Structures are given as structure tokens and as C-alpha cells.
């Protein structure tokens, strides 16, 4: 009977494991790369609910990833007039495991800002912030697409 139990345990399928965080996922994959994993993304739903609560309080936050921190500080001076806080944010070049979503709070906020003001409006404010920065720092090169914007804004 013990031999039968041993043989049946060898044929038993391995149950998948549920993970709730990216770190947990990585640890399991390091220990056993073939382990079947079911991802339960808890971060994105939490961030989405937090953003929705902030929107109910009329709190808007814009995360600016494409510009240097010095320009984002200028942009924040402009967006404060519209009750929008601008934060410099870095993007990750590492993709999360399948099933996890990044930047959920940021996406909800940006969607709402665009809904209220439009995409072109937001882009134009960024351009104004860049221009303001260049004008305030005339001795500092500011390159975009290989062009020093001082030649454009300091005429």
C-alpha cells in the first residue's frame, strides 16, 4: 500500500500558486522557473480606488515622465493655478510580469485631466514650462532633439 501511495503522489499534478506581488512572483520564479503561477494584481485596483477617492476630493495629480525634473518644477508652477499638482516621475524600463499593471493611479489622473482640459491643453502647458525654464536659465543649454532651445526662445 505504501508503494501505491508513492506512485500516485508522483503522478499528482502540481497545483498553481497564487501571488499578490511582483516580488513574490520573482521569488517563486527564481526558486522554480517551471512553477505555474496565478497572478492576483492587488496594487492596480488599490491605486485606482485611491485615485477615484482623490478625484472626489477634486485632487488632480499629473505625473510627468518625459521631461527633466527642472522643467517639471516649472510645469508645477503653472498647473497649480488649475489645482493640479505636477510630480516628476521616472519610468521603469523593466516590464512587470504578465498580470501586473503599472501606473494605475497615474493613468486615472491623466485621463481625468485630459477629460477636463484636453490633451492639447496639457501638451501646451508643458511647452510653456520648457520655454519658461530656458528663459530663466539663459546660460544653461537645454537640448531637445539635438537642438539647443535657447536659439528658439532667447531671441
mmCIF file of C-alpha atoms in Angstrom:
data_model
loop_
_atom_site.group_PDB
_atom_site.id
_atom_site.type_symbol
_atom_site.label_atom_id
_atom_site.label_comp_id
_atom_site.label_asym_id
_atom_site.label_seq_id
_atom_site.Cartn_x
_atom_site.Cartn_y
_atom_site.Cartn_z
ATOM 1 C CA UNK A 1 0.000 0.000 0.000
ATOM 2 C CA UNK A 2 2.828 2.458 0.681
ATOM 3 C CA UNK A 3 4.186 1.748 -2.827
ATOM 4 C CA UNK A 4 0.789 2.614 -4.322
ATOM 5 C CA UNK A 5 0.699 5.874 -2.336
ATOM 6 C CA UNK A 6 4.206 6.726 -3.509
ATOM 7 C CA UNK A 7 3.318 6.062 -7.159
ATOM 8 C CA UNK A 8 0.116 8.059 -7.017
ATOM 9 C CA UNK A 9 1.902 11.001 -5.423
ATOM 10 C CA UNK A 10 4.370 11.073 -8.345
ATOM 11 C CA UNK A 11 1.539 11.420 -10.841
ATOM 12 C CA UNK A 12 -0.158 14.200 -8.888
ATOM 13 C CA UNK A 13 -0.333 17.440 -10.810
ATOM 14 C CA UNK A 14 1.388 20.413 -9.251
ATOM 15 C CA UNK A 15 -1.105 22.984 -8.068
ATOM 16 C CA UNK A 16 -0.533 26.533 -9.285
ATOM 17 C CA UNK A 17 0.359 29.094 -6.653
ATOM 18 C CA UNK A 18 -1.343 32.471 -6.329
ATOM 19 C CA UNK A 19 0.873 35.535 -5.966
ATOM 20 C CA UNK A 20 -0.180 39.001 -4.935
ATOM 21 C CA UNK A 21 3.000 40.992 -5.585
ATOM 22 C CA UNK A 22 5.722 41.349 -8.167
ATOM 23 C CA UNK A 23 8.398 40.492 -5.564
ATOM 24 C CA UNK A 24 6.565 37.305 -4.602
ATOM 25 C CA UNK A 25 6.331 36.353 -8.286
ATOM 26 C CA UNK A 26 10.068 36.897 -8.816
ATOM 27 C CA UNK A 27 11.000 34.846 -5.734
ATOM 28 C CA UNK A 28 8.918 31.870 -6.851
ATOM 29 C CA UNK A 29 10.297 32.038 -10.414
ATOM 30 C CA UNK A 30 13.857 32.093 -9.063
ATOM 31 C CA UNK A 31 13.225 29.033 -6.894
ATOM 32 C CA UNK A 32 11.257 27.100 -9.503
ATOM 33 C CA UNK A 33 11.100 28.578 -13.045
ATOM 34 C CA UNK A 34 8.555 25.959 -14.174
ATOM 35 C CA UNK A 35 6.106 26.616 -11.356
ATOM 36 C CA UNK A 36 2.631 27.601 -12.562
ATOM 37 C CA UNK A 37 1.681 30.991 -11.135
ATOM 38 C CA UNK A 38 -1.661 32.746 -10.965
ATOM 39 C CA UNK A 39 -1.247 36.497 -10.622
ATOM 40 C CA UNK A 40 -3.723 38.394 -8.462
ATOM 41 C CA UNK A 41 -2.929 42.053 -9.038
ATOM 42 C CA UNK A 42 -3.896 43.911 -5.868
ATOM 43 C CA UNK A 43 -1.824 47.038 -6.494
ATOM 44 C CA UNK A 44 -3.672 48.345 -9.552
ATOM 45 C CA UNK A 45 -7.173 48.049 -8.039
ATOM 46 C CA UNK A 46 -5.900 49.748 -4.867
ATOM 47 C CA UNK A 47 -4.273 52.582 -6.844
ATOM 48 C CA UNK A 48 -7.384 53.001 -8.991
ATOM 49 C CA UNK A 49 -9.635 53.290 -5.910
ATOM 50 C CA UNK A 50 -7.206 55.759 -4.318
ATOM 51 C CA UNK A 51 -7.253 57.885 -7.488
ATOM 52 C CA UNK A 52 -11.058 57.794 -7.611
ATOM 53 C CA UNK A 53 -11.220 58.948 -3.962
ATOM 54 C CA UNK A 54 -8.801 61.777 -4.727
ATOM 55 C CA UNK A 55 -10.917 62.807 -7.722
ATOM 56 C CA UNK A 56 -13.984 63.003 -5.485
ATOM 57 C CA UNK A 57 -11.968 65.491 -3.372
ATOM 58 C CA UNK A 58 -11.125 67.351 -6.616
ATOM 59 C CA UNK A 59 -7.464 66.445 -6.202
ATOM 60 C CA UNK A 60 -5.647 66.151 -9.538
ATOM 61 C CA UNK A 61 -2.071 64.946 -9.919
ATOM 62 C CA UNK A 62 -0.120 64.856 -13.170
ATOM 63 C CA UNK A 63 2.923 62.587 -13.354
ATOM 64 C CA UNK A 64 5.383 63.918 -15.898
ATOM 65 C CA UNK A 65 7.874 61.311 -17.133
ATOM 66 C CA UNK A 66 9.164 62.753 -20.372
ATOM 67 C CA UNK A 67 10.889 65.882 -19.095
ATOM 68 C CA UNK A 68 13.700 66.626 -16.658
ATOM 69 C CA UNK A 69 12.872 67.483 -13.086
ATOM 70 C CA UNK A 70 13.876 71.118 -13.621
ATOM 71 C CA UNK A 71 11.125 71.544 -16.256
ATOM 72 C CA UNK A 72 8.589 69.668 -14.146
ATOM 73 C CA UNK A 73 9.172 72.211 -11.366
ATOM 74 C CA UNK A 74 8.255 74.962 -13.863
ATOM 75 C CA UNK A 75 5.226 72.968 -15.003
ATOM 76 C CA UNK A 76 4.093 72.607 -11.398
ATOM 77 C CA UNK A 77 4.087 76.415 -11.033
ATOM 78 C CA UNK A 78 1.704 76.601 -13.993
ATOM 79 C CA UNK A 79 -0.577 73.668 -13.126
ATOM 80 C CA UNK A 80 -1.054 74.829 -9.524
ATOM 81 C CA UNK A 81 -3.192 77.637 -10.950
ATOM 82 C CA UNK A 82 -5.566 74.920 -12.188
ATOM 83 C CA UNK A 83 -5.496 72.957 -8.934
ATOM 84 C CA UNK A 84 -3.246 70.271 -10.458
ATOM 85 C CA UNK A 85 -0.119 69.053 -8.723
ATOM 86 C CA UNK A 86 2.665 68.007 -11.089
ATOM 87 C CA UNK A 87 5.165 65.393 -9.971
ATOM 88 C CA UNK A 88 8.344 64.305 -11.710
ATOM 89 C CA UNK A 89 8.178 60.566 -12.203
ATOM 90 C CA UNK A 90 10.641 58.065 -13.566
ATOM 91 C CA UNK A 91 9.565 55.284 -15.891
ATOM 92 C CA UNK A 92 10.734 51.765 -15.414
ATOM 93 C CA UNK A 93 12.342 50.068 -18.376
ATOM 94 C CA UNK A 94 11.587 46.709 -16.735
ATOM 95 C CA UNK A 95 8.177 45.330 -17.575
ATOM 96 C CA UNK A 96 6.177 43.726 -14.786
ATOM 97 C CA UNK A 97 5.267 40.059 -15.027
ATOM 98 C CA UNK A 98 2.141 39.348 -17.043
ATOM 99 C CA UNK A 99 -0.906 40.097 -14.942
ATOM 100 C CA UNK A 100 0.549 43.079 -13.077
ATOM 101 C CA UNK A 101 -0.183 46.619 -14.247
ATOM 102 C CA UNK A 102 1.967 49.673 -13.585
ATOM 103 C CA UNK A 103 0.973 53.322 -13.170
ATOM 104 C CA UNK A 104 -2.733 52.797 -12.486
ATOM 105 C CA UNK A 105 -3.088 55.875 -10.247
ATOM 106 C CA UNK A 106 -1.236 57.976 -12.801
ATOM 107 C CA UNK A 107 -3.369 56.719 -15.696
ATOM 108 C CA UNK A 108 -6.649 57.522 -13.921
ATOM 109 C CA UNK A 109 -5.396 61.007 -13.081
ATOM 110 C CA UNK A 110 -4.123 61.757 -16.579
ATOM 111 C CA UNK A 111 -7.361 60.531 -18.130
ATOM 112 C CA UNK A 112 -9.358 62.871 -15.889
ATOM 113 C CA UNK A 113 -7.094 65.864 -16.591
ATOM 114 C CA UNK A 114 -7.412 65.245 -20.335
ATOM 115 C CA UNK A 115 -11.190 64.835 -19.979
ATOM 116 C CA UNK A 116 -11.448 68.194 -18.195
ATOM 117 C CA UNK A 117 -8.926 70.191 -20.214
ATOM 118 C CA UNK A 118 -7.903 68.245 -23.317
ATOM 119 C CA UNK A 119 -4.650 66.615 -24.424
ATOM 120 C CA UNK A 120 -3.524 69.647 -26.429
ATOM 121 C CA UNK A 121 -4.001 71.863 -23.368
ATOM 122 C CA UNK A 122 -1.734 69.683 -21.274
ATOM 123 C CA UNK A 123 0.890 69.494 -24.031
ATOM 124 C CA UNK A 124 0.809 73.276 -24.446
ATOM 125 C CA UNK A 125 1.432 73.786 -20.727
ATOM 126 C CA UNK A 126 4.488 71.546 -20.968
ATOM 127 C CA UNK A 127 5.796 73.653 -23.870
ATOM 128 C CA UNK A 128 5.262 76.832 -21.813
ATOM 129 C CA UNK A 129 7.129 75.255 -18.884
ATOM 130 C CA UNK A 130 10.077 74.370 -21.137
ATOM 131 C CA UNK A 131 10.134 77.898 -22.537
ATOM 132 C CA UNK A 132 9.955 79.430 -19.042
ATOM 133 C CA UNK A 133 12.815 77.249 -17.871
ATOM 134 C CA UNK A 134 15.025 78.205 -20.816
ATOM 135 C CA UNK A 135 14.296 81.919 -20.326
ATOM 136 C CA UNK A 136 15.042 81.747 -16.581
ATOM 137 C CA UNK A 137 18.326 79.870 -17.204
ATOM 138 C CA UNK A 138 19.842 81.534 -20.287
ATOM 139 C CA UNK A 139 23.370 80.272 -19.589
ATOM 140 C CA UNK A 140 22.306 76.637 -19.343
ATOM 141 C CA UNK A 141 21.962 74.597 -22.556
ATOM 142 C CA UNK A 142 18.617 72.875 -22.996
ATOM 143 C CA UNK A 143 18.656 70.306 -25.761
ATOM 144 C CA UNK A 144 15.627 68.714 -27.416
ATOM 145 C CA UNK A 145 16.087 66.553 -30.485
ATOM 146 C CA UNK A 146 19.683 67.765 -30.713
ATOM 147 C CA UNK A 147 18.681 71.438 -30.814
ATOM 148 C CA UNK A 148 19.565 73.909 -28.076
ATOM 149 C CA UNK A 149 16.220 75.595 -27.370
ATOM 150 C CA UNK A 150 17.998 78.780 -26.286
ATOM 151 C CA UNK A 151 18.280 79.574 -30.003
ATOM 152 C CA UNK A 152 14.481 79.438 -30.257
ATOM 153 C CA UNK A 153 13.433 81.147 -27.019
ATOM 154 C CA UNK A 154 16.208 83.678 -26.364
ATOM 155 C CA UNK A 155 15.930 85.877 -29.456
#
